[in-house]
Every structure is written in structure tokens, then in C-alpha cells.
C-alpha positions as a Markdown table, in Angstrom:
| # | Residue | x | y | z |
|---|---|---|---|---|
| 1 | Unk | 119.0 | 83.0 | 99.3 |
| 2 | Unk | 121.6 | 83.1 | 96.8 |
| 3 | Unk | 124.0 | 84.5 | 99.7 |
| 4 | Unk | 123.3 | 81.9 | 101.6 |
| 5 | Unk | 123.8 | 78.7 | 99.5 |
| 6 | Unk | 127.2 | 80.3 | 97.9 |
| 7 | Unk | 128.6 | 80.9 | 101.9 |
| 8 | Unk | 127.4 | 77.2 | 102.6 |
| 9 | Unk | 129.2 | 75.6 | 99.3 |
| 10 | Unk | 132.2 | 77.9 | 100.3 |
| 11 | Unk | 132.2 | 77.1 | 103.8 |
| 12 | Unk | 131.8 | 73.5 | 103.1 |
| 13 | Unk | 129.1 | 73.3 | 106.1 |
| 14 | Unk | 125.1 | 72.6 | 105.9 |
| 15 | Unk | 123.5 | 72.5 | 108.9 |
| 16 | Unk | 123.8 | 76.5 | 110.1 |
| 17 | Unk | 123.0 | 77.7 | 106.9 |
| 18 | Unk | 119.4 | 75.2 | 106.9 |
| 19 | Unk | 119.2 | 75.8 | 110.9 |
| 20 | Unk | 119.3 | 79.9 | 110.6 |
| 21 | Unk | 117.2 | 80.5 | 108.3 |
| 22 | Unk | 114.4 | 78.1 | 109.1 |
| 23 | Unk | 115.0 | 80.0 | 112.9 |
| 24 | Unk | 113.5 | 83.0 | 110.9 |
| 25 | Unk | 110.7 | 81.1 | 109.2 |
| 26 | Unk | 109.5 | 79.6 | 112.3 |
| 27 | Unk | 110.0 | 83.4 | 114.2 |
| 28 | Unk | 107.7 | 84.4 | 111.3 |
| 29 | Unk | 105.0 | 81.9 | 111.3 |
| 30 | Unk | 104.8 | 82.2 | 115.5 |
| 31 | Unk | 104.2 | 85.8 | 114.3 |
| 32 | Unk | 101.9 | 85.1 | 111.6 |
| 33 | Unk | 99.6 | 82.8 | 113.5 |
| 34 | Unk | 99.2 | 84.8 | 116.7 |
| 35 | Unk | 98.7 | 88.6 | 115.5 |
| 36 | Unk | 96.2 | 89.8 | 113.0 |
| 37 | Unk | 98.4 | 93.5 | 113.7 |
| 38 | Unk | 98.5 | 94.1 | 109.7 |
| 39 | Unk | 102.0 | 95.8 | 110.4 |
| 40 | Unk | 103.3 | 92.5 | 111.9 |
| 41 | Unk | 101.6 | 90.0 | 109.4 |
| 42 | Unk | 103.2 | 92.2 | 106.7 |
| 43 | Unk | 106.7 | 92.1 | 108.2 |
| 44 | Unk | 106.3 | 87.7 | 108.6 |
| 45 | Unk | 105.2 | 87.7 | 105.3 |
| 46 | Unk | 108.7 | 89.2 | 104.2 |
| 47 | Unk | 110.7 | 87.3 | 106.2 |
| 48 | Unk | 109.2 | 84.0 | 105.8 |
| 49 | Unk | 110.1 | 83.7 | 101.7 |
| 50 | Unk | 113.3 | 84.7 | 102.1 |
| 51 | Unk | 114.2 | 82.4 | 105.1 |
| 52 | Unk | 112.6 | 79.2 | 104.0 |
| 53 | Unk | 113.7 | 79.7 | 100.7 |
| 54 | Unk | 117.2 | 80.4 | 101.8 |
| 55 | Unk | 117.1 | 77.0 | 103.7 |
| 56 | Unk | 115.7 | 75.4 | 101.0 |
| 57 | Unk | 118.0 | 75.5 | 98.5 |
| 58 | Unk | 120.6 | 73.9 | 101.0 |
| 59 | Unk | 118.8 | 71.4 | 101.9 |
| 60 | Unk | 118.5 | 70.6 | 98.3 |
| 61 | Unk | 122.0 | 70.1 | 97.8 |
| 62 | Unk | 122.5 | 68.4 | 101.4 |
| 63 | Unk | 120.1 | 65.9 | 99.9 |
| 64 | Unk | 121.7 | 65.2 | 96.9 |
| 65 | Unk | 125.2 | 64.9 | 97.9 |
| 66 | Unk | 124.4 | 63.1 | 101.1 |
| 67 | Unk | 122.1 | 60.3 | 99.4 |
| 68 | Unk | 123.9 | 57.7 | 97.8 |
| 69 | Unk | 122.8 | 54.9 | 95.1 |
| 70 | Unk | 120.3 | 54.7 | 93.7 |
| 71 | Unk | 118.9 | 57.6 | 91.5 |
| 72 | Unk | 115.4 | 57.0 | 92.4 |
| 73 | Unk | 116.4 | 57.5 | 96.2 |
| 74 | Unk | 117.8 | 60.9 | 95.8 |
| 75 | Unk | 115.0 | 62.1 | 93.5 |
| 76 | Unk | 112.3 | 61.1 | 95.8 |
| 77 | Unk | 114.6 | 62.9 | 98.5 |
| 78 | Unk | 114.7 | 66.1 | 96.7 |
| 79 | Unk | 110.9 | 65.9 | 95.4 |
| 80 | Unk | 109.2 | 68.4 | 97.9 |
| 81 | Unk | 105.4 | 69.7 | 97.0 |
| 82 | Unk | 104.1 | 72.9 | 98.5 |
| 83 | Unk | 99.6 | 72.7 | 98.6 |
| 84 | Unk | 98.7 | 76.2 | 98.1 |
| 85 | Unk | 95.2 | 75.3 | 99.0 |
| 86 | Unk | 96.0 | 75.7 | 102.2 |
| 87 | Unk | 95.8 | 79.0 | 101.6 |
| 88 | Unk | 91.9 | 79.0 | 101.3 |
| 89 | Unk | 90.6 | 80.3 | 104.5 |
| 90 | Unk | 91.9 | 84.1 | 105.3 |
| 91 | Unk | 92.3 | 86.6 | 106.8 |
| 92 | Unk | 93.9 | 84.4 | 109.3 |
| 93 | Unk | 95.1 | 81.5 | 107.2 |
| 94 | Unk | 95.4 | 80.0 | 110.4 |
| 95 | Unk | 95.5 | 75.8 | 108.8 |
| 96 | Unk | 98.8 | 77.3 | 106.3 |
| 97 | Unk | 100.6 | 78.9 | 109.4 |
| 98 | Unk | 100.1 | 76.1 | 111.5 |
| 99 | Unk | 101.3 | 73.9 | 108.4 |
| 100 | Unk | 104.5 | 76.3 | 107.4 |
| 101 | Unk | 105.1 | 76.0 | 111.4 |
| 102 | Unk | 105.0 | 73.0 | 111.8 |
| 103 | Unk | 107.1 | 72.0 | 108.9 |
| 104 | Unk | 110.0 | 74.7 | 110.1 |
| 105 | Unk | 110.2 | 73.0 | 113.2 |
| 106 | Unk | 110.6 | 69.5 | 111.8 |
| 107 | Unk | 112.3 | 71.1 | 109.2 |
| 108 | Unk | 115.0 | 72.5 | 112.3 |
| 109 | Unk | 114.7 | 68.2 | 113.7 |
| 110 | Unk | 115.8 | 66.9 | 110.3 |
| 111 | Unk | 118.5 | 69.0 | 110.0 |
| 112 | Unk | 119.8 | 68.2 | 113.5 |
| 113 | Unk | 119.2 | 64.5 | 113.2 |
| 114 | Unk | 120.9 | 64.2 | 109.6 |
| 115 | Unk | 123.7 | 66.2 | 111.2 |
| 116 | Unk | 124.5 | 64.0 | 114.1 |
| 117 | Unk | 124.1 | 60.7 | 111.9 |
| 118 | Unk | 126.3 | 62.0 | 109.4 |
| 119 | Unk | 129.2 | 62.7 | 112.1 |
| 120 | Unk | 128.5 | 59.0 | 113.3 |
């Protein structure tokens, strides 16, 4: 994580360091939703943290310095809740993979969208 955000402030560049990462997430998930294989679950589980997290912390700062006036706009922006209850129906947990899924992939859109309207 840490890695990650210091390359994309050096490297002045968001969008690969959200897009990689969230590649992983979404690899992990896919994983996590179509195997009970403990082996495999237990391998998504570590690389699904680490990935969104990773992202995450980019995507902060993408949304802060991207946002202009007012205050209010970039705090809403930047205001993301996680619902652990989600988390309520295992050993599958198939609603929370779906969700996590679901939100890397429009997680991968948003990135891709705010990246071409910010070249416009």
C-alpha cells in the first residue's frame, strides 16, 4: 500500500496505480466466490486487503486533488463506508463477494471514466 501510493505521488500518475491493484481485488473475489478450496479462499483473502487497500489510498488522493470548490464536494467524495454485515452468511459469504466484486469492477469503470474526462 504504502509502495504503491509513494510510486503514484512520485510518478505523478493515478490511474495504473488504482487500475492494478483493483485488477488483483477483482482476481481475488472471482476466486473467492467460485471455490470453497480452503487453499484458494485463503490465498484471495491475502490478496484482496492488500490490493483494494493499495487502490484505495490513491483514489483518496485522486479525489481530493481532482475535486474542486466547494469543501463539502470533496468530503462527500472521499466519504466511503464499508457494511461489514455483509459478512453474515458464511462459509461462502457469497452476498460480500459479489458486493467486493462488484464494486472492483466499477471501481476499474470510475477510474477509466475520470481518466479520460480529465484528459478532455
Amino acid at each position: 500500500m504504502v509502495i504503491n501510493r509513494f510510486h503514484s505521488d512520485k510518478k505523478q500518475e493515478r490511474y495504473w496505480h488504482i487500475v492494478c491493484p483493483m485488477v488483483i481485488c477483482l482476481a481475488a473475489n472471482i476466486i473467492a466466490v467460485v471455490t470453497l478450496n480452503t487453499a484458494a479462499r485463503y490465498i484471495a483473502m491475502m490478496l484482496m486487503p492488500g490490493s483494494f487497500y493499495a487502490a484505495a489510498t490513491v483514489v483518496i488522493s485522486w479525489a481530493a486533488g481532482s475535486l474542486s470548490q466547494p469543501t463539502i464536494k470533496r468530503a462527500s467524495a472521499v466519504a466511503l463506508i464499508w457494511c461489514s454485515y455483509l459478512y453474515g452468511s458464511s462459509p461462502r459469504y457469497l452476498p460480500a463477494f459479489l458486493v467486493n466484486l462488484t464494486a472492483s469492477a466499477l471501481a476499474i469503470l470510475a477510474a477509466t471514466a475520470t481518466r479520460m474526462y480529465l484528459r478532455r
